[in-house]
Amino acid sequence: MELYCLEDFKVEFEKLKSKKSYRTIEQEIINYFFDKTLEQLRSGTRLNHSDEIPYIKKRLGGRGGFRIYFLLVIKKESLYLMFVHPKTGSQGSDNITDESKAYLYKKVLECIQSEDLYKLSLNESNKKIIFDKLVSVQS
């Protein structure tokens, strides 16, 4: 499974990770998204009706944790992290608006096509996420 993310996700992740009250975010993402099967990653609330390209919102870290929005492209075995927000605390919110969900869906499709993405991997100790900007091969 290849993991990618939008710039929006990376920016929000880094902002949250720098705050003491959200310090668990990196480990939550590592635990849920890395080394998982397609079936394991399908869990969550489906925001579209596609079996081949499900758009999913998933709660991580229990009731007061985080909500992550992602697109799972089954045929390519690729997952695209789109946005994350905490459920509680100073940056917390219950949900994002339907307009924001639609915007993220449209944006991820554009970013996949233009390769305006970051590829995610783990460092040698598997405790830190590494973001590598894709270099577009389009001319």
XYZ file of N, CA and C in Angstrom:
417
model
N 0.847 -1.178 0.000
C 0.000 0.000 0.000
C 0.894 1.244 0.000
N 0.659 2.109 -0.961
C 1.390 3.380 -1.035
C 0.573 4.460 -0.323
N 1.210 5.238 0.529
C 0.542 6.323 1.240
C 1.026 7.665 0.721
N 0.049 8.554 0.437
C 0.324 9.902 -0.042
C -0.516 10.876 0.769
N -0.183 12.145 0.663
C -1.031 13.152 1.302
C -1.002 14.453 0.514
N -2.029 15.247 0.760
C -2.109 16.594 0.210
C -1.279 17.542 1.076
N -0.925 18.665 0.500
C -0.240 19.724 1.254
C -1.076 20.126 2.474
N -2.395 20.221 2.317
C -3.305 20.599 3.416
C -3.123 19.668 4.615
N -3.022 18.377 4.336
C -2.854 17.404 5.404
C -1.512 17.607 6.114
N -0.455 17.742 5.335
C 0.893 17.905 5.900
C 0.967 19.143 6.794
N 0.416 20.254 6.321
C 0.442 21.505 7.087
C -0.319 21.341 8.407
N -1.518 20.767 8.340
C -2.325 20.588 9.550
C -1.665 19.595 10.506
N -1.120 18.522 9.974
C -0.423 17.525 10.785
C 0.738 18.157 11.552
N 1.565 18.928 10.856
C 2.722 19.543 11.503
C 2.297 20.573 12.547
N 1.225 21.303 12.267
C 0.719 22.280 13.236
C 0.236 21.560 14.501
N -0.512 20.495 14.329
C -1.039 19.758 15.483
C 0.073 19.049 16.252
N 0.998 18.448 15.527
C 2.098 17.709 16.166
C 2.937 18.608 17.076
N 3.022 19.892 16.729
C 3.835 20.820 17.518
C 3.157 21.224 18.830
N 1.879 20.899 18.991
C 1.148 21.242 20.219
C 1.152 20.052 21.181
N 1.477 20.336 22.413
C 1.612 19.298 23.432
C 0.341 18.445 23.562
N -0.816 19.076 23.507
C -2.070 18.340 23.710
C -2.407 17.405 22.549
N -1.718 17.548 21.416
C -1.985 16.685 20.252
C -0.759 15.842 19.876
N 0.146 15.640 20.818
C 1.410 14.971 20.530
C 1.248 13.517 20.076
N 0.096 12.903 20.314
C -0.112 11.494 19.934
C -0.463 11.321 18.457
N -0.680 12.417 17.752
C -1.177 12.308 16.373
C -0.273 11.468 15.477
N 1.022 11.648 15.581
C 1.926 10.912 14.697
C 1.824 9.409 14.946
N 1.835 8.995 16.200
C 1.755 7.568 16.513
C 0.407 6.988 16.107
N -0.668 7.757 16.268
C -2.007 7.294 15.849
C -2.036 7.022 14.344
N -1.451 7.922 13.571
C -1.424 7.754 12.107
C -0.555 6.563 11.724
N 0.604 6.436 12.349
C 1.486 5.299 12.068
C 0.769 3.990 12.385
N 0.148 3.914 13.546
C -0.530 2.683 13.965
C -1.669 2.297 13.037
N -2.408 3.283 12.550
C -3.579 2.959 11.737
C -3.260 2.736 10.263
N -2.400 3.566 9.676
C -2.239 3.548 8.223
C -1.076 2.720 7.690
N -0.047 2.494 8.459
C 1.122 1.787 7.940
C 0.994 0.283 8.167
N 1.395 -0.481 7.156
C 1.388 -1.950 7.210
C -0.002 -2.531 7.459
N -0.984 -1.992 6.763
C -2.356 -2.483 6.883
C -2.839 -3.000 5.531
N -3.815 -3.903 5.582
C -4.410 -4.422 4.352
C -5.490 -3.456 3.865
N -5.884 -3.637 2.613
C -6.982 -2.833 2.061
C -8.238 -2.997 2.897
N -8.527 -4.206 3.306
C -9.732 -4.456 4.108
C -9.685 -3.692 5.438
N -8.539 -3.693 6.082
C -8.410 -2.974 7.357
C -8.614 -1.475 7.153
N -8.144 -0.949 6.027
C -8.225 0.487 5.777
C -9.608 0.941 5.309
N -10.456 0.015 4.949
C -11.816 0.371 4.505
C -12.726 0.769 5.659
N -12.325 0.503 6.889
C -13.205 0.817 8.014
C -13.296 2.321 8.199
N -14.423 2.770 8.677
C -14.685 4.193 8.825
C -15.999 4.518 8.139
N -16.363 5.769 8.147
C -17.608 6.200 7.523
C -17.342 6.541 6.070
N -18.031 5.871 5.169
C -17.864 6.125 3.739
C -18.677 7.365 3.355
N -18.012 8.309 2.685
C -18.658 9.562 2.296
C -19.123 9.554 0.842
N -18.786 8.493 0.121
C -19.295 8.323 -1.238
C -19.796 6.886 -1.361
N -20.274 6.520 -2.523
C -20.831 5.173 -2.695
C -19.943 4.281 -3.543
N -18.683 4.642 -3.691
C -17.769 3.894 -4.551
C -17.095 2.760 -3.788
N -17.093 1.563 -4.406
C -16.356 0.438 -3.830
C -14.901 0.447 -4.290
N -14.640 1.012 -5.476
C -13.284 1.039 -6.017
C -12.458 2.203 -5.493
N -13.123 3.323 -5.204
C -12.419 4.521 -4.724
C -13.210 5.125 -3.552
N -13.235 4.428 -2.410
C -14.003 4.969 -1.285
C -13.353 6.215 -0.659
N -14.204 7.185 -0.345
C -13.823 8.419 0.356
C -14.286 8.204 1.792
N -13.338 8.183 2.719
C -13.617 7.731 4.085
C -13.219 8.783 5.114
N -14.058 8.900 6.148
C -13.648 9.656 7.334
C -13.510 8.649 8.452
N -12.432 8.785 9.196
C -12.099 7.810 10.227
C -11.685 8.515 11.503
N -12.206 8.047 12.608
C -11.800 8.571 13.912
C -10.630 7.742 14.421
N -9.570 8.435 14.826
C -8.401 7.777 15.417
C -8.248 8.240 16.855
N -7.760 7.366 17.707
C -7.467 7.763 19.081
C -8.681 7.841 19.973
N -9.747 7.157 19.619
C -10.917 7.135 20.488
C -11.749 8.398 20.433
N -12.578 8.557 21.452
C -13.580 9.615 21.478
C -13.016 11.020 21.383
N -11.928 11.297 22.024
C -11.364 12.645 22.008
C -10.209 12.801 21.044
N -10.029 11.848 20.153
C -8.863 11.829 19.278
C -8.964 12.733 18.066
N -8.719 12.155 16.920
C -8.616 12.914 15.670
C -9.564 12.339 14.631
N -9.934 13.147 13.677
C -10.700 12.675 12.533
C -9.852 12.904 11.289
N -9.748 11.849 10.482
C -8.940 11.903 9.267
C -9.827 11.587 8.074
N -9.626 12.359 7.006
C -10.347 12.148 5.753
C -9.349 11.625 4.732
N -9.723 10.539 4.044
C -8.798 9.975 3.059
C -9.551 9.298 1.924
N -8.823 9.145 0.818
C -9.335 8.480 -0.368
C -8.517 7.208 -0.558
N -9.199 6.095 -0.757
C -8.556 4.805 -0.940
C -8.782 4.366 -2.385
N -7.710 4.246 -3.157
C -7.830 3.828 -4.557
C -7.412 2.359 -4.619
N -8.423 1.497 -4.642
C -8.208 0.055 -4.531
C -7.317 -0.476 -5.656
N -7.632 -0.124 -6.896
C -6.914 -0.670 -8.052
C -5.418 -0.349 -8.007
N -5.080 0.851 -7.551
C -3.670 1.271 -7.492
C -3.011 0.930 -6.147
N -3.800 0.396 -5.217
C -3.330 0.152 -3.852
C -2.656 1.391 -3.285
N -3.376 2.510 -3.391
C -2.882 3.802 -2.913
C -3.899 4.439 -1.982
N -3.394 5.136 -0.989
C -4.240 5.845 -0.044
C -3.763 7.290 0.018
N -4.716 8.217 -0.028
C -4.410 9.648 -0.053
C -5.027 10.318 1.168
N -4.180 10.749 2.093
C -4.633 11.477 3.273
C -4.926 12.907 2.853
N -6.143 13.364 3.178
C -6.592 14.660 2.690
C -6.617 15.742 3.770
N -7.085 15.379 4.967
C -7.211 16.378 6.018
C -7.311 15.671 7.364
N -6.871 16.353 8.404
C -6.974 15.837 9.765
C -7.358 16.985 10.685
N -8.180 16.674 11.681
C -8.460 17.657 12.729
C -8.739 16.937 14.038
N -8.411 17.574 15.159
C -8.701 16.977 16.457
C -10.183 17.120 16.788
N -10.684 16.207 17.596
C -12.081 16.259 18.017
C -12.267 17.187 19.225
N -11.208 17.359 20.023
C -11.319 18.162 21.237
C -10.141 19.118 21.341
N -10.139 19.940 22.381
C -9.034 20.860 22.633
C -9.207 22.178 21.902
N -8.183 23.007 21.969
C -8.258 24.358 21.409
C -8.452 24.366 19.897
N -7.963 23.350 19.201
C -8.104 23.260 17.749
C -9.233 22.311 17.347
N -9.945 21.771 18.317
C -10.929 20.729 18.067
C -12.212 21.200 17.423
N -12.834 20.293 16.673
C -14.162 20.530 16.107
C -14.824 19.183 15.875
N -16.145 19.183 15.905
C -16.892 17.939 15.710
C -16.709 17.382 14.315
N -16.812 18.242 13.326
C -16.794 17.795 11.948
C -16.439 18.962 11.050
N -16.151 18.662 9.791
C -15.996 19.739 8.822
C -17.293 19.818 8.016
N -17.504 20.918 7.344
C -18.752 21.125 6.608
C -18.814 20.230 5.370
N -20.025 20.050 4.859
C -20.196 19.286 3.621
C -19.454 19.958 2.472
N -19.417 21.289 2.481
C -18.685 22.035 1.443
C -17.196 21.724 1.516
N -16.655 21.646 2.735
C -15.238 21.316 2.912
C -14.946 19.896 2.444
N -15.856 18.972 2.732
C -15.675 17.581 2.285
C -15.652 17.517 0.758
N -16.561 18.244 0.119
C -16.619 18.269 -1.358
C -15.354 18.909 -1.930
N -14.897 19.995 -1.307
C -13.677 20.675 -1.739
C -12.487 19.728 -1.662
N -12.344 19.016 -0.555
C -11.221 18.090 -0.384
C -11.257 16.973 -1.421
N -12.443 16.473 -1.719
C -12.581 15.402 -2.701
C -12.138 15.879 -4.084
N -12.602 17.055 -4.458
C -12.219 17.620 -5.761
C -10.704 17.885 -5.790
N -10.186 18.427 -4.695
C -8.766 18.768 -4.643
C -7.886 17.526 -4.721
N -8.247 16.458 -4.030
C -7.408 15.262 -4.059
C -7.359 14.676 -5.465
N -8.479 14.708 -6.186
C -8.481 14.193 -7.559
C -7.563 15.029 -8.451
N -7.602 16.349 -8.271
C -6.707 17.234 -9.037
C -5.245 16.984 -8.688
N -4.963 16.814 -7.406
C -3.578 16.596 -6.961
C -3.042 15.241 -7.419
N -3.895 14.237 -7.485
C -3.462 12.932 -7.990
C -3.079 13.071 -9.460
N -3.913 13.761 -10.216
C -3.646 13.933 -11.643
C -2.372 14.739 -11.896
N -2.167 15.804 -11.119
C -0.996 16.664 -11.324
C 0.234 16.188 -10.543
N 0.056 15.142 -9.737
C 1.122 14.608 -8.873
C 1.619 15.645 -7.871
N 0.735 16.512 -7.431
C 1.054 17.511 -6.418
C 0.776 16.895 -5.043
N 1.658 15.976 -4.652
C 1.447 15.163 -3.457
C 2.761 14.938 -2.718
N 2.618 14.468 -1.491
C 3.757 13.987 -0.716
C 3.591 12.483 -0.542
N 4.686 11.751 -0.663
C 4.668 10.315 -0.385
C 5.123 10.127 1.055
N 4.410 9.297 1.804
C 4.729 9.071 3.202
C 5.490 7.769 3.375
N 6.481 7.826 4.241
C 7.226 6.632 4.642
C 7.618 6.834 6.102
N 8.244 5.822 6.669
C 8.679 5.911 8.066
C 10.200 5.944 8.135
N 10.711 6.568 9.199
C 12.157 6.575 9.408
C 12.615 5.177 9.832
N 13.908 4.998 10.046
C 14.454 3.670 10.334
C 13.861 3.032 11.587
N 13.528 3.840 12.581
C 12.975 3.296 13.822
C 11.452 3.132 13.764
N 10.842 3.507 12.629
C 9.383 3.423 12.448
C 8.599 4.270 13.444
N 9.211 5.359 13.916
C 8.551 6.215 14.901
C 8.238 7.613 14.371
N 8.740 7.942 13.190
C 8.520 9.269 12.598
C 8.086 9.110 11.145
N 7.160 9.978 10.741
C 6.700 9.992 9.359
C 7.597 10.920 8.551
N 8.000 10.439 7.387
C 8.806 11.239 6.457
C 7.915 11.616 5.282
N 7.904 12.901 4.947
C 7.118 13.412 3.818
C 8.075 13.748 2.682
N 7.932 13.056 1.555
C 8.761 13.335 0.375
C 7.866 13.905 -0.722
N 8.181 15.119 -1.148
C 7.417 15.766 -2.214
C 7.651 15.025 -3.518
N 6.559 14.690 -4.212
C 6.693 14.037 -5.511
C 7.180 15.050 -6.531
N 8.010 14.589 -7.421
C 8.483 15.417 -8.513
C 7.701 15.006 -9.749
N 6.941 15.920 -10.276
C 6.096 15.627 -11.420
C 6.941 15.272 -12.646
N 6.519 14.230 -13.350
C 7.223 13.827 -14.573
C 6.585 14.431 -15.818
N 5.524 15.231 -15.589
C 4.853 15.886 -16.716
C 5.686 17.056 -17.199
N 5.588 17.350 -18.484
C 6.349 18.488 -19.030
C 5.440 19.652 -19.306
